[in-house]
GROMACS .gro file of C-alpha atoms in nm:
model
  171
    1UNK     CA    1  -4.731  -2.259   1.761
    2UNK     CA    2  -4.743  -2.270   1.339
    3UNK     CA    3  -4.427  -2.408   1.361
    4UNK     CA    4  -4.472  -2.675   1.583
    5UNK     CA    5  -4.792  -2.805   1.372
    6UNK     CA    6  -4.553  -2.803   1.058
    7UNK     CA    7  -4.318  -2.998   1.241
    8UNK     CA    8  -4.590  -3.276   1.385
    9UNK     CA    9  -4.751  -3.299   1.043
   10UNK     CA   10  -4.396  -3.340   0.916
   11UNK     CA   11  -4.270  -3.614   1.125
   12UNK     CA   12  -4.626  -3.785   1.103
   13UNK     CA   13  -4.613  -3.796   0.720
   14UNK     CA   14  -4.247  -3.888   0.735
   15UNK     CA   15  -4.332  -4.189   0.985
   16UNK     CA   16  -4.672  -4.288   0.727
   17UNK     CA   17  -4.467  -4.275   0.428
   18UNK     CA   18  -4.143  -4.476   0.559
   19UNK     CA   19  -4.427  -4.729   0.686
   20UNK     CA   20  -4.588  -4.737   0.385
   21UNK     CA   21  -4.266  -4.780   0.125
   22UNK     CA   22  -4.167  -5.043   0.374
   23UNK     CA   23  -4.455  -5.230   0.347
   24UNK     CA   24  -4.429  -5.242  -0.060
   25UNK     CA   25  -4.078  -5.327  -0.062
   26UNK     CA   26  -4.143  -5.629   0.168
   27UNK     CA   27  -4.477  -5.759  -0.011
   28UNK     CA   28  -4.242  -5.769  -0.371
   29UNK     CA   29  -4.062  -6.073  -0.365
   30UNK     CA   30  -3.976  -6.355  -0.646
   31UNK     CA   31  -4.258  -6.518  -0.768
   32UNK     CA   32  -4.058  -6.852  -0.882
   33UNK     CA   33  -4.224  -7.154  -0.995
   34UNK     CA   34  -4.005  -7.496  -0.938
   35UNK     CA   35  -4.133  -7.782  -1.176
   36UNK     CA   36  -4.282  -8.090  -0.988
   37UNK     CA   37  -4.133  -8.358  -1.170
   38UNK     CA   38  -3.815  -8.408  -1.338
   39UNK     CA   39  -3.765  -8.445  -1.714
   40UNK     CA   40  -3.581  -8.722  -1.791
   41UNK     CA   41  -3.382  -8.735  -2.133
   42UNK     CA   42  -3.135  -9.015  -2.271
   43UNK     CA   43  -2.843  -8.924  -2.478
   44UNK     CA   44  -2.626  -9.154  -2.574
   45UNK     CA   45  -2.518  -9.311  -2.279
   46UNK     CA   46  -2.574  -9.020  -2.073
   47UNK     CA   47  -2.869  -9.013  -1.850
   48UNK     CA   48  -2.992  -8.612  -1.857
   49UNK     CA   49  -3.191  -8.490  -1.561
   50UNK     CA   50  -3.400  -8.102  -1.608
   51UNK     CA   51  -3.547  -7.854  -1.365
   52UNK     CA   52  -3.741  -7.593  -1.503
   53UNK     CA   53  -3.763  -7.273  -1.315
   54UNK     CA   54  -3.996  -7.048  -1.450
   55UNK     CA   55  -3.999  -6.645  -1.305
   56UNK     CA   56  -4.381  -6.484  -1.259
   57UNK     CA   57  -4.199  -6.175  -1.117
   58UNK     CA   58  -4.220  -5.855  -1.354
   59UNK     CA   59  -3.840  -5.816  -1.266
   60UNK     CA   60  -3.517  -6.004  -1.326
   61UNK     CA   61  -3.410  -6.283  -1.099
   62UNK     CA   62  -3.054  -6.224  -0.995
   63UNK     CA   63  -2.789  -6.351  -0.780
   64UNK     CA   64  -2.910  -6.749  -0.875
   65UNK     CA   65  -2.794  -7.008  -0.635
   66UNK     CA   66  -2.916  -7.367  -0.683
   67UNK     CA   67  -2.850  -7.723  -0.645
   68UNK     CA   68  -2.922  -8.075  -0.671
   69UNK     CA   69  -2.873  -8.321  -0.358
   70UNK     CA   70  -2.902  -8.713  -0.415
   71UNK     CA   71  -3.011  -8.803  -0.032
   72UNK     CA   72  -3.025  -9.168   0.144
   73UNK     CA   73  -3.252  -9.194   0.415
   74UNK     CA   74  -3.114  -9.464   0.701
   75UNK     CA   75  -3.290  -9.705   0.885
   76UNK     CA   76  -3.096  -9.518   1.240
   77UNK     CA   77  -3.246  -9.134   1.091
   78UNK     CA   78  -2.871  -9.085   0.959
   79UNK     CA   79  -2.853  -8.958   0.586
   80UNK     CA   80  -2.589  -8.984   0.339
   81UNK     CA   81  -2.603  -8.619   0.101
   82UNK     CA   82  -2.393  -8.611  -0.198
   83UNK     CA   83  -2.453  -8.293  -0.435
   84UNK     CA   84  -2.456  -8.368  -0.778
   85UNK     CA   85  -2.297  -8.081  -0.988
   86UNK     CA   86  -2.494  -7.915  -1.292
   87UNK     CA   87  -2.404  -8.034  -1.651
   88UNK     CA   88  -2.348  -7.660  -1.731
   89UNK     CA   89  -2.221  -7.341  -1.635
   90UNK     CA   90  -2.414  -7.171  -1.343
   91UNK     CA   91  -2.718  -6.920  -1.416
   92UNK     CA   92  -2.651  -6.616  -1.265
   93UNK     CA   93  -2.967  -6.455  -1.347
   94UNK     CA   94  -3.305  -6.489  -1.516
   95UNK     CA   95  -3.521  -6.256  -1.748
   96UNK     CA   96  -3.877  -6.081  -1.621
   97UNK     CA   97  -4.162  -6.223  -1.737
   98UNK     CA   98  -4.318  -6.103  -2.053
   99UNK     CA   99  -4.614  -6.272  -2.165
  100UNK     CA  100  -4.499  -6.165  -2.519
  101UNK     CA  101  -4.168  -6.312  -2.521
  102UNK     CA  102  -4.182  -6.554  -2.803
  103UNK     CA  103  -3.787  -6.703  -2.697
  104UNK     CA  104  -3.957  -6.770  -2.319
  105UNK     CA  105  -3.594  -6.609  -2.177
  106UNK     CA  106  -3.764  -6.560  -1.818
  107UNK     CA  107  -3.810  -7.009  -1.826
  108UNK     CA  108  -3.491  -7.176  -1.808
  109UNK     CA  109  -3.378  -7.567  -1.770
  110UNK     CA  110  -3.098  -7.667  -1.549
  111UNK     CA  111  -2.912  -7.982  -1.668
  112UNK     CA  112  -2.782  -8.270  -1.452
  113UNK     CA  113  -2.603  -8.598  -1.625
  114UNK     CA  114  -2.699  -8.842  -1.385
  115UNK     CA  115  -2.525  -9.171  -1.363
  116UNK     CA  116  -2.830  -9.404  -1.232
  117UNK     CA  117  -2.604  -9.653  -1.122
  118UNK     CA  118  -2.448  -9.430  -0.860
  119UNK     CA  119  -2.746  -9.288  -0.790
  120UNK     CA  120  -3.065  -9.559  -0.795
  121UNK     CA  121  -3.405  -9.431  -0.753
  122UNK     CA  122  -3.508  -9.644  -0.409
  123UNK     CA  123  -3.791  -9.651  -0.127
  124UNK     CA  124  -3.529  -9.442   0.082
  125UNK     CA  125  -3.381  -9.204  -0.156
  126UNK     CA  126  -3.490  -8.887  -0.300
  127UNK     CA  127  -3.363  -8.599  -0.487
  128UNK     CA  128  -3.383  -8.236  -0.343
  129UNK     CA  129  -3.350  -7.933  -0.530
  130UNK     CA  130  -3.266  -7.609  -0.350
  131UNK     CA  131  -3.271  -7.245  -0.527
  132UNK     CA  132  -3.229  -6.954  -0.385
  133UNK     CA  133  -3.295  -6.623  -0.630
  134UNK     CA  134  -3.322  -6.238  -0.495
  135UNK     CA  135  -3.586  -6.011  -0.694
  136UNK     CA  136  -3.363  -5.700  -0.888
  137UNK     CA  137  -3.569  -5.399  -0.750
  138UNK     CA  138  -3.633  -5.456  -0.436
  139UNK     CA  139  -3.321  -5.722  -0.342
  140UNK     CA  140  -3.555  -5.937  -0.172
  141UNK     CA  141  -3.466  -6.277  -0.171
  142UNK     CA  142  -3.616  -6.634  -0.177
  143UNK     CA  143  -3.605  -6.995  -0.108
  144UNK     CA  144  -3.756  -7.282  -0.302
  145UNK     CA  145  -3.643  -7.629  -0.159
  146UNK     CA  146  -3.825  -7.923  -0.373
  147UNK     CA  147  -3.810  -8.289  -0.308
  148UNK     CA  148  -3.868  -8.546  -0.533
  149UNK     CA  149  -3.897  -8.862  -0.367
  150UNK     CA  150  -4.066  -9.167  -0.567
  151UNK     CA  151  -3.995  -9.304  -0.922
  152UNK     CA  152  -4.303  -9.114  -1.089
  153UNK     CA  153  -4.154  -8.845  -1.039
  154UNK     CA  154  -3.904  -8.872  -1.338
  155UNK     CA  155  -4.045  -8.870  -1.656
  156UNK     CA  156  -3.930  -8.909  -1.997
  157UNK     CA  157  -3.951  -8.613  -2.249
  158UNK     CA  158  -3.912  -8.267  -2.298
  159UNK     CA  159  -4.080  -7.942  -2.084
  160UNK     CA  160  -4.321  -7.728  -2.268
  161UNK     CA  161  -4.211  -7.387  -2.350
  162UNK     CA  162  -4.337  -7.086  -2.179
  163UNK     CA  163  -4.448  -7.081  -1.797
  164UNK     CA  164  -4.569  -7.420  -1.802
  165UNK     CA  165  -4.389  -7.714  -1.598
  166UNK     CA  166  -4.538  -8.005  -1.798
  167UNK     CA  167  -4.380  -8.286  -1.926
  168UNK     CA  168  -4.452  -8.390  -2.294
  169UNK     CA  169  -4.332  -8.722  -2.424
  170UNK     CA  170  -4.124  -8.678  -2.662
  171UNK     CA  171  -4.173  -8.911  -2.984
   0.00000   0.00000   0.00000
């Protein structure tokens, strides 16, 4: 009858514990903040969109998949999509955050020449911004999907460093 106990106790502690790591690797997921506006810089004659993405998490972001639709809204509900590529190469991943990291390697900008005559800033179009970023530990993934639909939206200037997704003006 000892042995049976051992077993029950066994299987019940197996059963609590399986429940219980399952529960902790679902609750840790990304923590990702997505800028609300985009920064809006002038070089030349190239028009330069940002995103900042900023990772909260206390581990890397990895396997980094993002991008930036230009979308026309029709009067008839159809919509005309076209993705505009980024001005560099693709992020794969992104650093844990560290409130002491002077160098801010766990914030990153994603670039975006823009040519605003192909793509005009109207009452029926928007940008949307899709990322999609799995947490290192766990492999947990998630999705951000941002729209920016109105001309405020765009401002001129730079992004402060750090975790912050403000917009200075730059002088």
């Amino acid at each position: 009858m000892c042995d049976i106990g051992n077993w029950i106790v066994g299987i019940i502690s197996g059963l609590v514990s399986s429940f219980c790591f399952f529960v902790i690797i679902f609750l840790i997921k990304p923590k990702i903040i997505v800028a609300d506006k985009i920064c809006k810089n002038i070089v030349g004659n190239d028009v330069i969109y940002k995103i900042k993405i900023v990772n909260k998490s206390h581990a890397m972001l990895t396997n980094l998949n993002y991008s930036l639709y230009y979308k026309i809204e029709g009067k008839d509900g159809v919509h005309e999509i076209f993705e505009i590529p980024p001005s560099k190469s693709p992020i794969v991943f992104v650093d844990k955050y560290d409130r002491n990291d002077t160098d801010a390697d766990y914030a990153v900008r994603i670039s975006y020449n823009v040519d605003a005559s192909q793509f005009p800033i109207k009452d029926n179009t928007k940008f949307v911004f899709n990322l999609i970023a799995s947490h290192s530990t766990t492999g947990s993934a998630k999705s951000v999907v941002k729209e920016y639909k109105a001309e405020n939206i765009i401002e001129n200037g730079l992004y402060e460093t750090g975790k912050s997704v403000k917009i200075i003006n730059k002088r």
